[in-house]
Amino acid sequence: MSITSFPERHGSARPKVTTTTIQEKKQRREPITCLTAYDYPSARLVDEAGIDMVLVGDSLAMVVLGYENTLPVTVDEMLHHTRAVRRAVRSAMVIADMPYASYHLSAEDGVRNAARFVKEAGAEAVKVEGGEKRIELIHRLRDAEIPVMGHIGLTPQSLHAMGGYKVQGKSLAAIEQLMRDATALDRAGVFSIVLEGIPREVAAMITTEVSAPTIGIGAGADCDGQVLVLHDILNLTFAQPAKFVRQYGDAATLIRDAVSRFKKDVETHAYPNEEKSYHLPKETKSAFENIATRKRAMR
Ligand code: KIV
């Protein structure tokens, strides 16, 4: 256990980001920023850096829990991490990703699970994957006062149906379907739409056609905003990054280096030194030394 004391947080936070802020940014053509986070320290740093939205993505399954894909992560696991993020974030919008099978079997299930993210974990919105087929669910969620972020294109929860992680929207028929999905989500009232793994030209067309802000990931520069997985930009995924990822830091090297230095210092008795040790107060010291001397004499 660490007994490091955590200071209270003072100082003015930036204004709260809401669904209105995100929609107004689209109207003003100001780029919208979103990153994933799954725990208190990372969410706090992301929020303090001024990012608009923190997504507790189901990518948690892969980048934090070590699963092969996103399918196994459960509602309870997502709730646990959303709560930690909620405790950290003051200004950014906190969005919880609905995991696989938490809304696929029925709209009732979807609303019940989404309400848990709002009520038990403090999420301000939920994200669901899929277009036209999610319209009934989205209406039900909005009736339950839950803002929804849509997600179309390369939707990782459809991994098996898609036959792997492949760029979507390459044929004219696929582009037409994507347009139908995007406009259906827009009409159903989602506050934003993630466009993942689609050609830049298609994302640009969707962005112009819909009033909801589009948030791209591997969808080119013409979206209203961009989202990336935090562990991707920090080199913390142990995998070859996808083409669209830009690494802004090397946390793997930072951690490896710090851990190796700790190991070496312990093994060479360089840690802890006097400066990193607690000492007895004066009033106890001489009595304690007497006891220690007596003990040594008895040995
Ligand atoms: O789970 C996730 O991290 C996501 C985003 C990257 C859009 O869905």
mmCIF file of C-alpha atoms and ligand atoms in Angstrom:
data_model
loop_
_atom_site.group_PDB
_atom_site.id
_atom_site.type_symbol
_atom_site.label_atom_id
_atom_site.label_comp_id
_atom_site.label_asym_id
_atom_site.label_seq_id
_atom_site.Cartn_x
_atom_site.Cartn_y
_atom_site.Cartn_z
ATOM 1 C CA MET A 1 0.000 0.000 0.000
ATOM 2 C CA SER A 2 1.138 3.559 -0.675
ATOM 3 C CA ILE A 3 0.628 6.220 1.976
ATOM 4 C CA THR A 4 1.298 9.032 -0.461
ATOM 5 C CA SER A 5 -1.222 11.737 0.351
ATOM 6 C CA PHE A 6 -3.423 12.920 -2.453
ATOM 7 C CA PRO A 7 -4.025 16.670 -2.326
ATOM 8 C CA GLU A 8 -7.523 18.018 -2.811
ATOM 9 C CA ARG A 9 -8.155 19.412 -6.258
ATOM 10 C CA HIS A 10 -8.463 23.188 -6.355
ATOM 11 C CA GLY A 11 -8.460 25.726 -9.155
ATOM 12 C CA SER A 12 -10.975 26.483 -11.803
ATOM 13 C CA ALA A 13 -11.882 23.713 -14.167
ATOM 14 C CA ARG A 14 -12.734 24.735 -17.734
ATOM 15 C CA PRO A 15 -16.454 24.948 -18.508
ATOM 16 C CA LYS A 16 -18.344 21.668 -18.555
ATOM 17 C CA VAL A 17 -18.537 20.055 -21.976
ATOM 18 C CA THR A 18 -22.056 18.910 -22.857
ATOM 19 C CA THR A 19 -23.799 17.536 -25.938
ATOM 20 C CA THR A 20 -24.630 21.163 -26.799
ATOM 21 C CA THR A 21 -20.933 22.142 -26.667
ATOM 22 C CA ILE A 22 -20.132 19.317 -29.084
ATOM 23 C CA GLN A 23 -22.916 20.295 -31.483
ATOM 24 C CA GLU A 24 -21.946 23.980 -31.349
ATOM 25 C CA LYS A 25 -18.367 23.090 -32.180
ATOM 26 C CA LYS A 26 -19.558 21.480 -35.402
ATOM 27 C CA GLN A 27 -21.515 24.610 -36.275
ATOM 28 C CA ARG A 28 -18.447 26.779 -35.616
ATOM 29 C CA ARG A 29 -16.251 24.277 -37.524
ATOM 30 C CA GLU A 30 -14.012 23.855 -34.470
ATOM 31 C CA PRO A 31 -12.358 20.414 -34.344
ATOM 32 C CA ILE A 32 -13.714 18.150 -31.600
ATOM 33 C CA THR A 33 -11.263 16.010 -29.591
ATOM 34 C CA CYS A 34 -11.940 12.654 -27.968
ATOM 35 C CA LEU A 35 -9.661 10.063 -26.382
ATOM 36 C CA THR A 36 -10.341 6.842 -24.560
ATOM 37 C CA ALA A 37 -9.475 6.413 -20.879
ATOM 38 C CA TYR A 38 -10.213 3.558 -18.539
ATOM 39 C CA ASP A 39 -8.893 4.569 -15.113
ATOM 40 C CA TYR A 40 -8.459 7.523 -12.753
ATOM 41 C CA PRO A 41 -4.937 8.718 -13.620
ATOM 42 C CA SER A 42 -5.273 8.500 -17.387
ATOM 43 C CA ALA A 43 -8.763 10.046 -17.387
ATOM 44 C CA ARG A 44 -7.580 12.878 -15.162
ATOM 45 C CA LEU A 45 -4.642 13.668 -17.445
ATOM 46 C CA VAL A 46 -6.847 13.550 -20.536
ATOM 47 C CA ASP A 47 -9.401 15.867 -18.916
ATOM 48 C CA GLU A 48 -6.764 18.266 -17.606
ATOM 49 C CA ALA A 49 -5.258 18.469 -21.109
ATOM 50 C CA GLY A 50 -8.562 19.933 -22.305
ATOM 51 C CA ILE A 51 -9.894 17.043 -24.417
ATOM 52 C CA ASP A 52 -13.636 17.468 -25.119
ATOM 53 C CA MET A 53 -14.846 13.896 -24.592
ATOM 54 C CA VAL A 54 -13.481 10.924 -22.663
ATOM 55 C CA LEU A 55 -14.718 7.624 -24.042
ATOM 56 C CA VAL A 56 -14.575 4.608 -21.766
ATOM 57 C CA GLY A 57 -14.259 2.417 -24.840
ATOM 58 C CA ASP A 58 -14.815 -1.309 -24.927
ATOM 59 C CA SER A 59 -11.269 -1.336 -26.351
ATOM 60 C CA LEU A 60 -10.672 -1.713 -22.593
ATOM 61 C CA ALA A 61 -11.075 -5.431 -23.278
ATOM 62 C CA MET A 62 -7.963 -5.511 -25.446
ATOM 63 C CA VAL A 63 -5.686 -2.712 -24.239
ATOM 64 C CA VAL A 64 -6.222 -3.088 -20.482
ATOM 65 C CA LEU A 65 -7.707 -6.536 -19.846
ATOM 66 C CA GLY A 66 -5.628 -8.412 -22.424
ATOM 67 C CA TYR A 67 -8.466 -10.066 -24.370
ATOM 68 C CA GLU A 68 -7.976 -10.853 -28.063
ATOM 69 C CA ASN A 69 -10.945 -8.731 -29.150
ATOM 70 C CA THR A 70 -13.621 -6.520 -27.571
ATOM 71 C CA LEU A 71 -16.358 -9.158 -27.363
ATOM 72 C CA PRO A 72 -15.746 -10.665 -23.889
ATOM 73 C CA VAL A 73 -15.847 -7.480 -21.788
ATOM 74 C CA THR A 74 -18.933 -7.338 -19.573
ATOM 75 C CA VAL A 75 -21.261 -4.572 -18.424
ATOM 76 C CA ASP A 76 -19.951 -4.966 -14.867
ATOM 77 C CA GLU A 77 -16.334 -4.595 -15.997
ATOM 78 C CA MET A 78 -17.222 -1.530 -18.068
ATOM 79 C CA LEU A 79 -19.132 -0.048 -15.116
ATOM 80 C CA HIS A 80 -16.141 -0.532 -12.818
ATOM 81 C CA HIS A 81 -13.873 1.414 -15.178
ATOM 82 C CA THR A 82 -16.471 4.074 -15.999
ATOM 83 C CA ARG A 83 -16.778 4.856 -12.280
ATOM 84 C CA ALA A 84 -13.013 5.359 -11.991
ATOM 85 C CA VAL A 85 -13.053 7.679 -15.010
ATOM 86 C CA ARG A 86 -16.045 9.571 -13.611
ATOM 87 C CA ARG A 87 -14.169 10.244 -10.364
ATOM 88 C CA ALA A 88 -11.309 11.773 -12.354
ATOM 89 C CA VAL A 89 -13.080 13.909 -14.921
ATOM 90 C CA ARG A 90 -14.428 17.376 -14.178
ATOM 91 C CA SER A 91 -15.060 19.062 -17.510
ATOM 92 C CA ALA A 92 -14.942 16.626 -20.400
ATOM 93 C CA MET A 93 -18.043 14.629 -21.342
ATOM 94 C CA VAL A 94 -17.812 11.055 -20.081
ATOM 95 C CA ILE A 95 -19.201 8.539 -22.561
ATOM 96 C CA ALA A 96 -19.558 4.847 -21.762
ATOM 97 C CA ASP A 97 -19.278 2.291 -24.534
ATOM 98 C CA MET A 98 -22.023 -0.342 -24.387
ATOM 99 C CA PRO A 99 -20.240 -3.712 -24.615
ATOM 100 C CA TYR A 100 -21.161 -6.546 -26.952
ATOM 101 C CA ALA A 101 -24.460 -8.287 -26.076
ATOM 102 C CA SER A 102 -25.536 -5.513 -23.700
ATOM 103 C CA TYR A 103 -27.958 -4.188 -26.352
ATOM 104 C CA HIS A 104 -27.885 -6.737 -29.185
ATOM 105 C CA LEU A 105 -30.554 -9.080 -27.835
ATOM 106 C CA SER A 106 -33.352 -6.599 -27.182
ATOM 107 C CA ALA A 107 -33.998 -2.857 -26.885
ATOM 108 C CA GLU A 108 -35.225 -3.475 -23.291
ATOM 109 C CA ASP A 109 -31.837 -4.920 -22.376
ATOM 110 C CA GLY A 110 -30.156 -1.983 -24.058
ATOM 111 C CA VAL A 111 -32.099 0.633 -22.117
ATOM 112 C CA ARG A 112 -31.684 -1.233 -18.806
ATOM 113 C CA ASN A 113 -27.920 -1.545 -19.285
ATOM 114 C CA ALA A 114 -27.496 2.022 -20.544
ATOM 115 C CA ALA A 115 -29.383 3.337 -17.508
ATOM 116 C CA ARG A 116 -26.886 1.516 -15.271
ATOM 117 C CA PHE A 117 -24.021 3.439 -16.916
ATOM 118 C CA VAL A 118 -25.786 6.726 -16.163
ATOM 119 C CA LYS A 119 -27.137 5.877 -12.695
ATOM 120 C CA GLU A 120 -24.388 3.688 -11.248
ATOM 121 C CA ALA A 121 -21.306 5.087 -13.008
ATOM 122 C CA GLY A 122 -22.107 8.715 -13.828
ATOM 123 C CA ALA A 123 -21.806 8.450 -17.617
ATOM 124 C CA GLU A 124 -23.306 11.370 -19.514
ATOM 125 C CA ALA A 125 -23.924 9.426 -22.721
ATOM 126 C CA VAL A 126 -23.536 5.932 -24.130
ATOM 127 C CA LYS A 127 -22.118 4.717 -27.431
ATOM 128 C CA VAL A 128 -23.670 1.907 -29.463
ATOM 129 C CA GLU A 129 -22.334 0.322 -32.635
ATOM 130 C CA GLY A 130 -24.535 -0.027 -35.722
ATOM 131 C CA GLY A 131 -26.728 2.115 -37.954
ATOM 132 C CA GLU A 132 -30.286 1.507 -39.192
ATOM 133 C CA LYS A 133 -30.724 -1.591 -37.032
ATOM 134 C CA ARG A 134 -30.198 0.454 -33.829
ATOM 135 C CA ILE A 135 -32.873 3.072 -34.514
ATOM 136 C CA GLU A 136 -35.542 1.603 -32.217
ATOM 137 C CA LEU A 137 -32.961 1.313 -29.417
ATOM 138 C CA ILE A 138 -31.808 4.907 -29.927
ATOM 139 C CA HIS A 139 -35.394 6.199 -29.684
ATOM 140 C CA ARG A 140 -35.865 4.220 -26.476
ATOM 141 C CA LEU A 141 -32.603 5.548 -25.028
ATOM 142 C CA ARG A 142 -33.561 9.123 -25.863
ATOM 143 C CA ASP A 143 -36.962 8.525 -24.227
ATOM 144 C CA ALA A 144 -34.991 7.493 -21.153
ATOM 145 C CA GLU A 145 -33.070 10.841 -21.356
ATOM 146 C CA ILE A 146 -29.806 9.156 -22.344
ATOM 147 C CA PRO A 147 -27.758 10.913 -25.055
ATOM 148 C CA VAL A 148 -26.365 8.491 -27.639
ATOM 149 C CA MET A 149 -23.180 8.466 -29.684
ATOM 150 C CA GLY A 150 -23.532 6.328 -32.828
ATOM 151 C CA HIS A 151 -20.688 4.296 -34.349
ATOM 152 C CA ILE A 152 -20.594 3.006 -37.932
ATOM 153 C CA GLY A 153 -18.061 1.747 -40.458
ATOM 154 C CA LEU A 154 -15.553 -0.687 -38.975
ATOM 155 C CA THR A 155 -17.476 -1.682 -35.862
ATOM 156 C CA PRO A 156 -15.241 -4.006 -33.809
ATOM 157 C CA GLN A 157 -18.199 -5.761 -32.154
ATOM 158 C CA SER A 158 -19.120 -7.051 -35.661
ATOM 159 C CA LEU A 159 -15.674 -8.654 -35.994
ATOM 160 C CA HIS A 160 -16.995 -12.113 -36.946
ATOM 161 C CA ALA A 161 -19.778 -10.787 -39.178
ATOM 162 C CA MET A 162 -17.275 -8.544 -41.024
ATOM 163 C CA GLY A 163 -14.774 -11.419 -41.373
ATOM 164 C CA GLY A 164 -12.009 -9.475 -39.620
ATOM 165 C CA TYR A 165 -11.012 -5.872 -39.034
ATOM 166 C CA LYS A 166 -11.328 -4.458 -42.546
ATOM 167 C CA VAL A 167 -11.771 -0.951 -43.914
ATOM 168 C CA GLN A 168 -15.482 -0.594 -44.716
ATOM 169 C CA GLY A 169 -17.334 1.432 -47.363
ATOM 170 C CA LYS A 170 -15.195 0.623 -50.372
ATOM 171 C CA SER A 171 -17.904 -0.467 -52.851
ATOM 172 C CA LEU A 172 -20.761 1.745 -54.040
ATOM 173 C CA ALA A 173 -23.297 -0.549 -52.335
ATOM 174 C CA ALA A 174 -21.359 -0.336 -49.053
ATOM 175 C CA ILE A 175 -21.135 3.452 -49.351
ATOM 176 C CA GLU A 176 -24.912 3.662 -49.911
ATOM 177 C CA GLN A 177 -25.502 1.536 -46.800
ATOM 178 C CA LEU A 178 -23.169 3.742 -44.761
ATOM 179 C CA MET A 179 -25.024 6.850 -45.951
ATOM 180 C CA ARG A 180 -28.354 5.248 -44.977
ATOM 181 C CA ASP A 181 -26.934 4.297 -41.573
ATOM 182 C CA ALA A 182 -25.541 7.776 -40.946
ATOM 183 C CA THR A 183 -28.720 9.599 -41.938
ATOM 184 C CA ALA A 184 -30.869 7.185 -39.901
ATOM 185 C CA LEU A 185 -28.716 7.802 -36.806
ATOM 186 C CA ASP A 186 -28.849 11.540 -37.434
ATOM 187 C CA ARG A 187 -32.654 11.539 -37.734
ATOM 188 C CA ALA A 188 -32.945 9.388 -34.612
ATOM 189 C CA GLY A 189 -31.144 12.175 -32.724
ATOM 190 C CA VAL A 190 -27.698 10.854 -31.807
ATOM 191 C CA PHE A 191 -25.506 13.715 -30.537
ATOM 192 C CA SER A 192 -22.478 12.515 -32.524
ATOM 193 C CA ILE A 193 -21.411 9.658 -34.788
ATOM 194 C CA VAL A 194 -18.080 7.808 -34.699
ATOM 195 C CA LEU A 195 -16.911 6.939 -38.221
ATOM 196 C CA GLU A 196 -14.319 4.194 -37.984
ATOM 197 C CA GLY A 197 -12.138 2.686 -40.726
ATOM 198 C CA ILE A 198 -13.746 4.148 -43.834
ATOM 199 C CA PRO A 199 -12.282 6.025 -46.828
ATOM 200 C CA ARG A 200 -11.721 9.729 -46.263
ATOM 201 C CA GLU A 201 -13.995 10.643 -49.192
ATOM 202 C CA VAL A 202 -16.932 8.714 -47.719
ATOM 203 C CA ALA A 203 -16.419 10.221 -44.256
ATOM 204 C CA ALA A 204 -16.303 13.693 -45.827
ATOM 205 C CA MET A 205 -19.622 13.083 -47.613
ATOM 206 C CA ILE A 206 -21.300 11.810 -44.419
ATOM 207 C CA THR A 207 -19.943 14.780 -42.449
ATOM 208 C CA THR A 208 -21.518 17.204 -44.902
ATOM 209 C CA GLU A 209 -24.861 15.369 -45.033
ATOM 210 C CA VAL A 210 -25.567 14.907 -41.328
ATOM 211 C CA SER A 211 -26.156 17.538 -38.669
ATOM 212 C CA ALA A 212 -24.638 15.379 -35.901
ATOM 213 C CA PRO A 213 -20.888 15.935 -35.441
ATOM 214 C CA THR A 214 -18.815 13.099 -36.934
ATOM 215 C CA ILE A 215 -15.867 11.836 -34.918
ATOM 216 C CA GLY A 216 -13.375 9.963 -37.069
ATOM 217 C CA ILE A 217 -10.967 7.167 -36.292
ATOM 218 C CA GLY A 218 -9.197 6.035 -39.427
ATOM 219 C CA ALA A 219 -11.687 8.093 -41.443
ATOM 220 C CA GLY A 220 -9.522 10.999 -42.609
ATOM 221 C CA ALA A 221 -9.257 14.686 -41.898
ATOM 222 C CA ASP A 222 -12.705 15.909 -42.922
ATOM 223 C CA CYS A 223 -14.637 14.633 -39.911
ATOM 224 C CA ASP A 224 -15.806 17.167 -37.325
ATOM 225 C CA GLY A 225 -13.515 15.617 -34.729
ATOM 226 C CA GLN A 226 -11.087 12.788 -34.082
ATOM 227 C CA VAL A 227 -10.925 9.995 -31.521
ATOM 228 C CA LEU A 228 -8.022 7.661 -30.778
ATOM 229 C CA VAL A 229 -7.311 4.955 -28.233
ATOM 230 C CA LEU A 230 -5.055 6.439 -25.540
ATOM 231 C CA HIS A 231 -2.846 3.328 -25.369
ATOM 232 C CA ASP A 232 -2.282 3.551 -29.144
ATOM 233 C CA ILE A 233 -0.931 7.086 -28.997
ATOM 234 C CA LEU A 234 1.280 6.164 -26.017
ATOM 235 C CA ASN A 235 2.822 2.977 -27.487
ATOM 236 C CA LEU A 236 1.246 0.804 -24.825
ATOM 237 C CA THR A 237 -0.505 -1.865 -26.896
ATOM 238 C CA PHE A 238 2.292 -4.364 -27.670
ATOM 239 C CA ALA A 239 1.061 -4.458 -31.270
ATOM 240 C CA GLN A 240 1.882 -2.920 -34.615
ATOM 241 C CA PRO A 241 -0.259 0.238 -34.688
ATOM 242 C CA ALA A 242 -2.891 0.625 -37.412
ATOM 243 C CA LYS A 243 -2.033 2.935 -40.327
ATOM 244 C CA PHE A 244 -4.128 5.815 -38.950
ATOM 245 C CA VAL A 245 -2.505 5.858 -35.489
ATOM 246 C CA ARG A 246 0.039 8.518 -34.645
ATOM 247 C CA GLN A 247 2.144 7.816 -31.546
ATOM 248 C CA TYR A 248 2.642 10.933 -29.459
ATOM 249 C CA GLY A 249 4.645 9.325 -26.683
ATOM 250 C CA ASP A 250 6.447 6.143 -25.689
ATOM 251 C CA ALA A 251 5.045 5.024 -22.356
ATOM 252 C CA ALA A 252 6.365 1.475 -22.876
ATOM 253 C CA THR A 253 9.963 2.728 -22.917
ATOM 254 C CA LEU A 254 9.291 5.074 -20.003
ATOM 255 C CA ILE A 255 7.839 2.257 -17.861
ATOM 256 C CA ARG A 256 10.470 -0.330 -18.841
ATOM 257 C CA ASP A 257 13.229 2.113 -18.015
ATOM 258 C CA ALA A 258 11.742 3.140 -14.642
ATOM 259 C CA VAL A 259 11.094 -0.492 -13.643
ATOM 260 C CA SER A 260 14.636 -1.593 -14.579
ATOM 261 C CA ARG A 261 16.136 1.299 -12.606
ATOM 262 C CA PHE A 262 14.030 0.409 -9.540
ATOM 263 C CA LYS A 263 15.120 -3.239 -9.790
ATOM 264 C CA LYS A 264 18.788 -2.274 -10.072
ATOM 265 C CA ASP A 265 18.587 0.190 -7.159
ATOM 266 C CA VAL A 266 16.986 -2.404 -4.859
ATOM 267 C CA GLU A 267 19.477 -5.086 -5.873
ATOM 268 C CA THR A 268 22.435 -2.753 -5.288
ATOM 269 C CA HIS A 269 21.014 -1.327 -2.012
ATOM 270 C CA ALA A 270 20.833 2.141 -3.601
ATOM 271 C CA TYR A 271 17.133 2.285 -2.721
ATOM 272 C CA PRO A 272 15.843 3.223 -0.216
ATOM 273 C CA ASN A 273 18.538 5.625 1.024
ATOM 274 C CA GLU A 274 18.397 7.754 4.210
ATOM 275 C CA GLU A 275 16.451 10.485 2.492
ATOM 276 C CA LYS A 276 13.677 8.022 1.627
ATOM 277 C CA SER A 277 13.456 6.543 5.169
ATOM 278 C CA TYR A 278 11.372 7.514 8.181
ATOM 279 C CA HIS A 279 13.187 8.122 11.496
ATOM 280 C CA LEU A 280 12.186 8.028 15.135
ATOM 281 C CA PRO A 281 11.295 11.312 16.819
ATOM 282 C CA LYS A 282 13.867 12.641 19.335
ATOM 283 C CA GLU A 283 11.716 11.844 22.387
ATOM 284 C CA THR A 284 11.488 8.125 21.485
ATOM 285 C CA LYS A 285 14.959 7.716 20.031
ATOM 286 C CA SER A 286 17.108 7.345 23.206
ATOM 287 C CA ALA A 287 14.602 5.011 24.946
ATOM 288 C CA PHE A 288 14.422 2.916 21.778
ATOM 289 C CA GLU A 289 18.232 2.737 21.546
ATOM 290 C CA ASN A 290 18.380 1.549 25.192
ATOM 291 C CA ILE A 291 15.959 -1.258 24.382
ATOM 292 C CA ALA A 292 17.953 -2.180 21.294
ATOM 293 C CA THR A 293 21.212 -2.231 23.286
ATOM 294 C CA ARG A 294 19.644 -4.466 25.957
ATOM 295 C CA LYS A 295 18.329 -6.853 23.305
ATOM 296 C CA ARG A 296 21.758 -7.074 21.694
ATOM 297 C CA ALA A 297 23.353 -7.796 25.128
ATOM 298 C CA MET A 298 20.900 -10.661 25.751
ATOM 299 C CA ARG A 299 21.766 -12.431 22.468
HETATM 300 O O1 KIV B 1 -13.727 1.183 -27.852
HETATM 301 C C1 KIV B 1 -13.174 2.142 -28.385
HETATM 302 O O2 KIV B 1 -12.071 2.531 -28.011
HETATM 303 C C2 KIV B 1 -13.890 2.788 -29.489
HETATM 304 C C3 KIV B 1 -13.275 3.961 -30.155
HETATM 305 C C4 KIV B 1 -11.910 3.962 -30.518
HETATM 306 C C5 KIV B 1 -14.157 4.653 -31.112
HETATM 307 O O3 KIV B 1 -14.944 2.403 -29.800
#
